[in-house]
């Protein structure tokens, strides 16, 4: 069931949200190799596949404060974007920082009925996501992919930017090493990390109600995730009803995987 925290989120003003979203962007640079290029590739795929449509409908899964949604809107200003997340604070920050970028929906991806929470008035043209689909275990992920296959129009596209590690240990080791070396050259490892960002956010009085709601909403996420490779994601996508799936870009373990409905 969807929980609406828009009223609580209105306590976060645009200036405060801007400061914390910018801080979020810097923090995320620690974790995604060539993050900005990955965003650019995702937008490239959307422009190529759905950019010609009059009003493409795009869902951003695990949107957080709207990092990807904002970049998609800049590239495809005629698109209608639905930003989907379960985190009340991140949604409130995104809503205040990017008020005209997307329609913000709070729901848990994969929960029974979650597609209904999106209140779609027509089939989706595209689904995008970054670093959100490596958490569900394979069986749950297959269910999510089936839900998305049913919500997308024929010919629609799913574009997933994530950390996808090769299955072969020597290749996995090389991919991880390439990412570490790139981070060292760019100096992103010195930035504030995830835990530090959330600890600092916990000291902001304006966030208190949202953080309380967050504790109630977020399911536990133990461990690093499902560890699935791009090949395994592709197998699940085809089993779920997508006709083709495979990576179109990769730097180290940072990948963009595309599936065609």
PDB file of C-alpha atoms in Angstrom:
ATOM      1  CA  UNK A   1       0.000   0.000   0.000  1.00  0.00           C
ATOM      2  CA  UNK A   2       1.304   3.430  -0.929  1.00  0.00           C
ATOM      3  CA  UNK A   3       2.015   5.906   1.863  1.00  0.00           C
ATOM      4  CA  UNK A   4       1.764   9.593   0.986  1.00  0.00           C
ATOM      5  CA  UNK A   5       4.333  11.733   2.810  1.00  0.00           C
ATOM      6  CA  UNK A   6       3.937  14.820   0.619  1.00  0.00           C
ATOM      7  CA  UNK A   7       2.585  16.849   3.521  1.00  0.00           C
ATOM      8  CA  UNK A   8       5.544  15.984   5.723  1.00  0.00           C
ATOM      9  CA  UNK A   9       7.953  16.550   2.848  1.00  0.00           C
ATOM     10  CA  UNK A  10       6.671  20.101   2.360  1.00  0.00           C
ATOM     11  CA  UNK A  11       8.594  21.071   5.500  1.00  0.00           C
ATOM     12  CA  UNK A  12      11.799  20.710   3.489  1.00  0.00           C
ATOM     13  CA  UNK A  13      12.269  23.938   1.553  1.00  0.00           C
ATOM     14  CA  UNK A  14      14.010  24.189  -1.808  1.00  0.00           C
ATOM     15  CA  UNK A  15      17.211  25.744  -0.444  1.00  0.00           C
ATOM     16  CA  UNK A  16      17.688  23.064   2.198  1.00  0.00           C
ATOM     17  CA  UNK A  17      16.864  20.338  -0.306  1.00  0.00           C
ATOM     18  CA  UNK A  18      19.325  21.768  -2.811  1.00  0.00           C
ATOM     19  CA  UNK A  19      22.140  21.649  -0.271  1.00  0.00           C
ATOM     20  CA  UNK A  20      21.427  18.047   0.674  1.00  0.00           C
ATOM     21  CA  UNK A  21      20.823  16.785  -2.847  1.00  0.00           C
ATOM     22  CA  UNK A  22      24.139  18.310  -3.968  1.00  0.00           C
ATOM     23  CA  UNK A  23      25.776  16.619  -1.010  1.00  0.00           C
ATOM     24  CA  UNK A  24      24.076  13.345  -2.011  1.00  0.00           C
ATOM     25  CA  UNK A  25      25.484  13.643  -5.529  1.00  0.00           C
ATOM     26  CA  UNK A  26      29.042  14.015  -4.209  1.00  0.00           C
ATOM     27  CA  UNK A  27      28.571  11.097  -1.822  1.00  0.00           C
ATOM     28  CA  UNK A  28      27.303   8.832  -4.598  1.00  0.00           C
ATOM     29  CA  UNK A  29      30.433   9.478  -6.657  1.00  0.00           C
ATOM     30  CA  UNK A  30      32.246   7.184  -4.221  1.00  0.00           C
ATOM     31  CA  UNK A  31      30.238   4.184  -5.319  1.00  0.00           C
ATOM     32  CA  UNK A  32      29.549   4.422  -9.048  1.00  0.00           C
ATOM     33  CA  UNK A  33      32.500   4.335 -11.423  1.00  0.00           C
ATOM     34  CA  UNK A  34      31.983   6.963 -14.137  1.00  0.00           C
ATOM     35  CA  UNK A  35      28.582   7.802 -12.658  1.00  0.00           C
ATOM     36  CA  UNK A  36      27.934  10.821 -14.860  1.00  0.00           C
ATOM     37  CA  UNK A  37      28.859   8.931 -18.015  1.00  0.00           C
ATOM     38  CA  UNK A  38      26.528   6.137 -16.967  1.00  0.00           C
ATOM     39  CA  UNK A  39      23.690   8.650 -16.618  1.00  0.00           C
ATOM     40  CA  UNK A  40      24.561  10.007 -20.065  1.00  0.00           C
ATOM     41  CA  UNK A  41      24.440   6.539 -21.625  1.00  0.00           C
ATOM     42  CA  UNK A  42      21.031   5.860 -20.054  1.00  0.00           C
ATOM     43  CA  UNK A  43      19.734   9.133 -21.506  1.00  0.00           C
ATOM     44  CA  UNK A  44      21.277   8.194 -24.876  1.00  0.00           C
ATOM     45  CA  UNK A  45      19.348   4.913 -24.859  1.00  0.00           C
ATOM     46  CA  UNK A  46      16.091   6.683 -24.016  1.00  0.00           C
ATOM     47  CA  UNK A  47      16.600   9.304 -26.697  1.00  0.00           C
ATOM     48  CA  UNK A  48      17.272   6.576 -29.254  1.00  0.00           C
ATOM     49  CA  UNK A  49      14.364   4.328 -28.277  1.00  0.00           C
ATOM     50  CA  UNK A  50      11.553   6.582 -27.046  1.00  0.00           C
ATOM     51  CA  UNK A  51      12.688  10.136 -27.758  1.00  0.00           C
ATOM     52  CA  UNK A  52      10.613  10.279 -30.937  1.00  0.00           C
ATOM     53  CA  UNK A  53       7.353   9.697 -29.076  1.00  0.00           C
ATOM     54  CA  UNK A  54       5.137  12.696 -28.337  1.00  0.00           C
ATOM     55  CA  UNK A  55       4.969  12.199 -24.546  1.00  0.00           C
ATOM     56  CA  UNK A  56       6.998   9.167 -23.486  1.00  0.00           C
ATOM     57  CA  UNK A  57       6.060   7.810 -20.069  1.00  0.00           C
ATOM     58  CA  UNK A  58       9.149   6.863 -18.051  1.00  0.00           C
ATOM     59  CA  UNK A  59       9.332   5.275 -14.589  1.00  0.00           C
ATOM     60  CA  UNK A  60      12.520   5.798 -12.554  1.00  0.00           C
ATOM     61  CA  UNK A  61      12.759   2.936 -10.054  1.00  0.00           C
ATOM     62  CA  UNK A  62      14.630   3.597  -6.820  1.00  0.00           C
ATOM     63  CA  UNK A  63      14.783   7.246  -7.802  1.00  0.00           C
ATOM     64  CA  UNK A  64      16.160   8.569  -4.522  1.00  0.00           C
ATOM     65  CA  UNK A  65      16.223  12.386  -4.654  1.00  0.00           C
ATOM     66  CA  UNK A  66      15.877  12.410  -8.434  1.00  0.00           C
ATOM     67  CA  UNK A  67      19.451  12.248  -9.725  1.00  0.00           C
ATOM     68  CA  UNK A  68      18.544  10.218 -12.808  1.00  0.00           C
ATOM     69  CA  UNK A  69      15.055  11.706 -13.219  1.00  0.00           C
ATOM     70  CA  UNK A  70      16.516  15.209 -13.451  1.00  0.00           C
ATOM     71  CA  UNK A  71      19.012  14.157 -16.113  1.00  0.00           C
ATOM     72  CA  UNK A  72      16.343  12.349 -18.129  1.00  0.00           C
ATOM     73  CA  UNK A  73      14.102  15.429 -17.938  1.00  0.00           C
ATOM     74  CA  UNK A  74      16.950  17.633 -19.167  1.00  0.00           C
ATOM     75  CA  UNK A  75      17.517  15.369 -22.168  1.00  0.00           C
ATOM     76  CA  UNK A  76      13.837  14.595 -22.871  1.00  0.00           C
ATOM     77  CA  UNK A  77      11.865  17.616 -21.629  1.00  0.00           C
ATOM     78  CA  UNK A  78       8.727  16.273 -23.314  1.00  0.00           C
ATOM     79  CA  UNK A  79       8.793  13.061 -21.239  1.00  0.00           C
ATOM     80  CA  UNK A  80       6.449  12.362 -18.336  1.00  0.00           C
ATOM     81  CA  UNK A  81       8.519  10.893 -15.497  1.00  0.00           C
ATOM     82  CA  UNK A  82       7.344   8.937 -12.461  1.00  0.00           C
ATOM     83  CA  UNK A  83       9.990   8.833  -9.707  1.00  0.00           C
ATOM     84  CA  UNK A  84       9.450   5.750  -7.528  1.00  0.00           C
ATOM     85  CA  UNK A  85      11.066   5.075  -4.161  1.00  0.00           C
ATOM     86  CA  UNK A  86      10.228   3.872  -0.656  1.00  0.00           C
ATOM     87  CA  UNK A  87      12.418   6.388   1.202  1.00  0.00           C
ATOM     88  CA  UNK A  88      10.346   9.353   2.493  1.00  0.00           C
ATOM     89  CA  UNK A  89      13.349  11.632   3.081  1.00  0.00           C
ATOM     90  CA  UNK A  90      14.914  11.123  -0.333  1.00  0.00           C
ATOM     91  CA  UNK A  91      11.531  11.604  -2.021  1.00  0.00           C
ATOM     92  CA  UNK A  92      10.928  14.800  -0.051  1.00  0.00           C
ATOM     93  CA  UNK A  93      14.351  16.124  -1.034  1.00  0.00           C
ATOM     94  CA  UNK A  94      13.712  15.289  -4.673  1.00  0.00           C
ATOM     95  CA  UNK A  95      10.237  16.805  -4.631  1.00  0.00           C
ATOM     96  CA  UNK A  96      11.594  20.066  -3.167  1.00  0.00           C
ATOM     97  CA  UNK A  97      14.752  20.198  -5.314  1.00  0.00           C
ATOM     98  CA  UNK A  98      13.114  19.152  -8.606  1.00  0.00           C
ATOM     99  CA  UNK A  99       9.427  20.077  -8.219  1.00  0.00           C
ATOM    100  CA  UNK A 100       8.648  20.037 -11.952  1.00  0.00           C
ATOM    101  CA  UNK A 101      10.792  17.083 -12.993  1.00  0.00           C
ATOM    102  CA  UNK A 102       8.596  14.140 -11.972  1.00  0.00           C
ATOM    103  CA  UNK A 103       5.539  12.818 -10.217  1.00  0.00           C
ATOM    104  CA  UNK A 104       6.870  11.341  -6.975  1.00  0.00           C
ATOM    105  CA  UNK A 105       5.461   8.012  -5.777  1.00  0.00           C
ATOM    106  CA  UNK A 106       6.325   6.336  -2.495  1.00  0.00           C
ATOM    107  CA  UNK A 107       6.021   2.566  -2.726  1.00  0.00           C
ATOM    108  CA  UNK A 108       8.149  -0.518  -2.228  1.00  0.00           C
ATOM    109  CA  UNK A 109       9.217  -1.936  -5.587  1.00  0.00           C
ATOM    110  CA  UNK A 110       8.069  -5.547  -5.829  1.00  0.00           C
ATOM    111  CA  UNK A 111       5.468  -5.383  -3.097  1.00  0.00           C
ATOM    112  CA  UNK A 112       2.115  -6.887  -4.186  1.00  0.00           C
ATOM    113  CA  UNK A 113       0.174  -4.198  -6.010  1.00  0.00           C
ATOM    114  CA  UNK A 114       3.103  -1.818  -6.400  1.00  0.00           C
ATOM    115  CA  UNK A 115       2.450  -1.246 -10.113  1.00  0.00           C
ATOM    116  CA  UNK A 116      -1.040  -0.054  -9.187  1.00  0.00           C
ATOM    117  CA  UNK A 117       0.521   2.536  -6.881  1.00  0.00           C
ATOM    118  CA  UNK A 118       2.031   4.195  -9.961  1.00  0.00           C
ATOM    119  CA  UNK A 119      -1.499   5.137 -11.121  1.00  0.00           C
ATOM    120  CA  UNK A 120      -0.608   4.636 -14.776  1.00  0.00           C
ATOM    121  CA  UNK A 121      -3.039   6.059 -17.307  1.00  0.00           C
ATOM    122  CA  UNK A 122      -1.312   4.251 -20.191  1.00  0.00           C
ATOM    123  CA  UNK A 123       1.463   1.672 -20.641  1.00  0.00           C
ATOM    124  CA  UNK A 124       4.991   2.721 -19.801  1.00  0.00           C
ATOM    125  CA  UNK A 125       7.322   3.520 -22.680  1.00  0.00           C
ATOM    126  CA  UNK A 126      10.453   3.055 -20.598  1.00  0.00           C
ATOM    127  CA  UNK A 127      11.713   2.046 -17.175  1.00  0.00           C
ATOM    128  CA  UNK A 128      15.059   3.268 -15.861  1.00  0.00           C
ATOM    129  CA  UNK A 129      16.925   2.487 -12.682  1.00  0.00           C
ATOM    130  CA  UNK A 130      20.339   2.952 -11.122  1.00  0.00           C
ATOM    131  CA  UNK A 131      21.717   0.858  -8.246  1.00  0.00           C
ATOM    132  CA  UNK A 132      18.276  -0.287  -7.098  1.00  0.00           C
ATOM    133  CA  UNK A 133      17.805  -3.698  -8.719  1.00  0.00           C
ATOM    134  CA  UNK A 134      20.830  -5.391  -7.151  1.00  0.00           C
ATOM    135  CA  UNK A 135      19.019  -5.731  -3.807  1.00  0.00           C
ATOM    136  CA  UNK A 136      16.104  -8.145  -4.497  1.00  0.00           C
ATOM    137  CA  UNK A 137      16.956 -11.861  -4.446  1.00  0.00           C
ATOM    138  CA  UNK A 138      16.579 -13.620  -7.820  1.00  0.00           C
ATOM    139  CA  UNK A 139      13.027 -14.900  -7.255  1.00  0.00           C
ATOM    140  CA  UNK A 140      11.814 -11.468  -6.170  1.00  0.00           C
ATOM    141  CA  UNK A 141      13.667  -9.795  -9.039  1.00  0.00           C
ATOM    142  CA  UNK A 142      12.019 -12.148 -11.521  1.00  0.00           C
ATOM    143  CA  UNK A 143       8.646 -11.055 -10.141  1.00  0.00           C
ATOM    144  CA  UNK A 144       9.603  -7.392 -10.522  1.00  0.00           C
ATOM    145  CA  UNK A 145      10.694  -7.984 -14.100  1.00  0.00           C
ATOM    146  CA  UNK A 146       7.406  -9.743 -14.825  1.00  0.00           C
ATOM    147  CA  UNK A 147       5.481  -6.821 -13.356  1.00  0.00           C
ATOM    148  CA  UNK A 148       7.446  -4.421 -15.550  1.00  0.00           C
ATOM    149  CA  UNK A 149       6.985  -6.554 -18.654  1.00  0.00           C
ATOM    150  CA  UNK A 150       3.246  -6.315 -18.066  1.00  0.00           C
ATOM    151  CA  UNK A 151       3.343  -2.533 -17.526  1.00  0.00           C
ATOM    152  CA  UNK A 152       5.498  -1.695 -20.564  1.00  0.00           C
ATOM    153  CA  UNK A 153       4.056  -1.292 -24.036  1.00  0.00           C
ATOM    154  CA  UNK A 154       5.282  -3.695 -26.736  1.00  0.00           C
ATOM    155  CA  UNK A 155       8.585  -2.268 -27.932  1.00  0.00           C
ATOM    156  CA  UNK A 156       9.185  -0.523 -24.597  1.00  0.00           C
ATOM    157  CA  UNK A 157      12.611  -0.519 -22.978  1.00  0.00           C
ATOM    158  CA  UNK A 158      14.119  -1.149 -19.544  1.00  0.00           C
ATOM    159  CA  UNK A 159      17.491   0.508 -18.858  1.00  0.00           C
ATOM    160  CA  UNK A 160      19.345  -0.490 -15.705  1.00  0.00           C
ATOM    161  CA  UNK A 161      22.576   1.147 -14.573  1.00  0.00           C
ATOM    162  CA  UNK A 162      24.167  -0.848 -11.795  1.00  0.00           C
ATOM    163  CA  UNK A 163      27.227  -2.637 -10.394  1.00  0.00           C
ATOM    164  CA  UNK A 164      27.195  -5.901 -12.324  1.00  0.00           C
ATOM    165  CA  UNK A 165      30.166  -8.117 -11.528  1.00  0.00           C
ATOM    166  CA  UNK A 166      31.288 -10.794 -14.021  1.00  0.00           C
ATOM    167  CA  UNK A 167      30.677 -14.364 -12.919  1.00  0.00           C
ATOM    168  CA  UNK A 168      34.225 -15.548 -13.691  1.00  0.00           C
ATOM    169  CA  UNK A 169      36.461 -14.763 -10.665  1.00  0.00           C
ATOM    170  CA  UNK A 170      39.494 -13.527 -12.670  1.00  0.00           C
ATOM    171  CA  UNK A 171      37.305 -11.146 -14.684  1.00  0.00           C
ATOM    172  CA  UNK A 172      35.471 -10.019 -11.561  1.00  0.00           C
ATOM    173  CA  UNK A 173      38.791  -9.228  -9.879  1.00  0.00           C
ATOM    174  CA  UNK A 174      39.949  -7.226 -12.893  1.00  0.00           C
ATOM    175  CA  UNK A 175      36.683  -5.301 -13.153  1.00  0.00           C
ATOM    176  CA  UNK A 176      36.812  -4.350  -9.471  1.00  0.00           C
ATOM    177  CA  UNK A 177      40.466  -3.323  -9.756  1.00  0.00           C
ATOM    178  CA  UNK A 178      39.707  -1.079 -12.735  1.00  0.00           C
ATOM    179  CA  UNK A 179      37.012   0.645 -10.706  1.00  0.00           C
ATOM    180  CA  UNK A 180      39.325   1.172  -7.735  1.00  0.00           C
ATOM    181  CA  UNK A 181      42.043   2.643  -9.921  1.00  0.00           C
ATOM    182  CA  UNK A 182      39.600   5.006 -11.593  1.00  0.00           C
ATOM    183  CA  UNK A 183      38.344   6.171  -8.200  1.00  0.00           C
ATOM    184  CA  UNK A 184      41.931   6.773  -7.069  1.00  0.00           C
ATOM    185  CA  UNK A 185      42.697   8.871 -10.144  1.00  0.00           C
ATOM    186  CA  UNK A 186      39.551  10.963  -9.688  1.00  0.00           C
ATOM    187  CA  UNK A 187      39.914  11.244  -5.908  1.00  0.00           C
ATOM    188  CA  UNK A 188      36.304  10.236  -5.272  1.00  0.00           C
ATOM    189  CA  UNK A 189      37.302   7.937  -2.419  1.00  0.00           C
ATOM    190  CA  UNK A 190      37.892  10.950  -0.186  1.00  0.00           C
ATOM    191  CA  UNK A 191      34.267  12.105  -0.409  1.00  0.00           C
ATOM    192  CA  UNK A 192      31.696  11.703   2.348  1.00  0.00           C
ATOM    193  CA  UNK A 193      30.384   8.144   2.389  1.00  0.00           C
ATOM    194  CA  UNK A 194      26.852   6.745   2.714  1.00  0.00           C
ATOM    195  CA  UNK A 195      26.975   6.301   6.490  1.00  0.00           C
ATOM    196  CA  UNK A 196      28.393   9.770   7.067  1.00  0.00           C
ATOM    197  CA  UNK A 197      25.707  11.373   4.894  1.00  0.00           C
ATOM    198  CA  UNK A 198      22.902   9.646   6.789  1.00  0.00           C
ATOM    199  CA  UNK A 199      24.485  10.395  10.175  1.00  0.00           C
ATOM    200  CA  UNK A 200      24.672  14.080   9.259  1.00  0.00           C
ATOM    201  CA  UNK A 201      21.099  14.067   7.950  1.00  0.00           C
ATOM    202  CA  UNK A 202      20.003  12.656  11.291  1.00  0.00           C
ATOM    203  CA  UNK A 203      21.137  15.870  12.959  1.00  0.00           C
ATOM    204  CA  UNK A 204      18.933  18.127  10.800  1.00  0.00           C
ATOM    205  CA  UNK A 205      15.785  19.118  12.759  1.00  0.00           C
ATOM    206  CA  UNK A 206      13.720  19.594   9.585  1.00  0.00           C
ATOM    207  CA  UNK A 207      14.292  15.934   8.691  1.00  0.00           C
ATOM    208  CA  UNK A 208      13.124  14.445  11.989  1.00  0.00           C
ATOM    209  CA  UNK A 209       9.589  13.451  10.937  1.00  0.00           C
ATOM    210  CA  UNK A 210      10.794  12.103   7.605  1.00  0.00           C
ATOM    211  CA  UNK A 211      13.478  10.011   9.262  1.00  0.00           C
ATOM    212  CA  UNK A 212      10.912   8.603  11.665  1.00  0.00           C
ATOM    213  CA  UNK A 213       8.740   7.670   8.694  1.00  0.00           C
ATOM    214  CA  UNK A 214      11.808   6.181   7.008  1.00  0.00           C
ATOM    215  CA  UNK A 215      12.410   3.827   9.933  1.00  0.00           C
ATOM    216  CA  UNK A 216       8.843   2.546   9.575  1.00  0.00           C
ATOM    217  CA  UNK A 217       8.936   2.238   5.795  1.00  0.00           C
ATOM    218  CA  UNK A 218      12.265   0.762   4.783  1.00  0.00           C
ATOM    219  CA  UNK A 219      12.614  -3.026   4.773  1.00  0.00           C
ATOM    220  CA  UNK A 220      15.896  -4.486   6.058  1.00  0.00           C
ATOM    221  CA  UNK A 221      18.614  -4.820   3.401  1.00  0.00           C
ATOM    222  CA  UNK A 222      21.279  -7.089   4.781  1.00  0.00           C
ATOM    223  CA  UNK A 223      24.419  -7.750   2.783  1.00  0.00           C
ATOM    224  CA  UNK A 224      25.741  -6.269  -0.464  1.00  0.00           C
ATOM    225  CA  UNK A 225      22.857  -7.437  -2.654  1.00  0.00           C
ATOM    226  CA  UNK A 226      22.050 -10.315  -4.974  1.00  0.00           C
ATOM    227  CA  UNK A 227      25.434 -10.284  -6.747  1.00  0.00           C
ATOM    228  CA  UNK A 228      23.878 -11.142 -10.099  1.00  0.00           C
ATOM    229  CA  UNK A 229      25.911 -10.699 -13.259  1.00  0.00           C
ATOM    230  CA  UNK A 230      24.650  -8.972 -16.393  1.00  0.00           C
ATOM    231  CA  UNK A 231      24.223 -12.407 -17.965  1.00  0.00           C
ATOM    232  CA  UNK A 232      22.022 -13.609 -15.098  1.00  0.00           C
ATOM    233  CA  UNK A 233      19.933 -10.416 -15.216  1.00  0.00           C
ATOM    234  CA  UNK A 234      19.482 -11.067 -18.924  1.00  0.00           C
ATOM    235  CA  UNK A 235      18.258 -14.606 -18.269  1.00  0.00           C
ATOM    236  CA  UNK A 236      15.703 -13.363 -15.739  1.00  0.00           C
ATOM    237  CA  UNK A 237      14.531 -10.592 -18.065  1.00  0.00           C
ATOM    238  CA  UNK A 238      13.963 -13.015 -20.944  1.00  0.00           C
ATOM    239  CA  UNK A 239      12.157 -15.403 -18.619  1.00  0.00           C
ATOM    240  CA  UNK A 240       9.955 -12.495 -17.521  1.00  0.00           C
ATOM    241  CA  UNK A 241       8.880 -11.719 -21.082  1.00  0.00           C
ATOM    242  CA  UNK A 242      11.482  -9.374 -22.521  1.00  0.00           C
ATOM    243  CA  UNK A 243      12.594 -10.413 -26.006  1.00  0.00           C
ATOM    244  CA  UNK A 244      16.199  -9.219 -25.809  1.00  0.00           C
ATOM    245  CA  UNK A 245      18.527  -8.150 -23.007  1.00  0.00           C
ATOM    246  CA  UNK A 246      22.204  -7.339 -22.692  1.00  0.00           C
ATOM    247  CA  UNK A 247      24.791  -4.724 -21.663  1.00  0.00           C
ATOM    248  CA  UNK A 248      25.465  -1.729 -23.909  1.00  0.00           C
ATOM    249  CA  UNK A 249      28.129   0.005 -21.773  1.00  0.00           C
ATOM    250  CA  UNK A 250      30.549  -0.953 -19.016  1.00  0.00           C
ATOM    251  CA  UNK A 251      33.457   0.541 -17.069  1.00  0.00           C
ATOM    252  CA  UNK A 252      34.819  -1.850 -14.489  1.00  0.00           C
ATOM    253  CA  UNK A 253      31.704  -3.191 -12.781  1.00  0.00           C
ATOM    254  CA  UNK A 254      29.618  -0.122 -13.615  1.00  0.00           C
ATOM    255  CA  UNK A 255      27.244  -1.220 -16.370  1.00  0.00           C
ATOM    256  CA  UNK A 256      24.198  -0.209 -18.362  1.00  0.00           C
ATOM    257  CA  UNK A 257      21.934  -3.148 -19.194  1.00  0.00           C
ATOM    258  CA  UNK A 258      19.126  -2.751 -21.727  1.00  0.00           C
ATOM    259  CA  UNK A 259      16.095  -5.018 -22.174  1.00  0.00           C
ATOM    260  CA  UNK A 260      13.552  -4.658 -24.990  1.00  0.00           C
ATOM    261  CA  UNK A 261       9.921  -5.578 -24.485  1.00  0.00           C
TER     262      UNK A 261
END
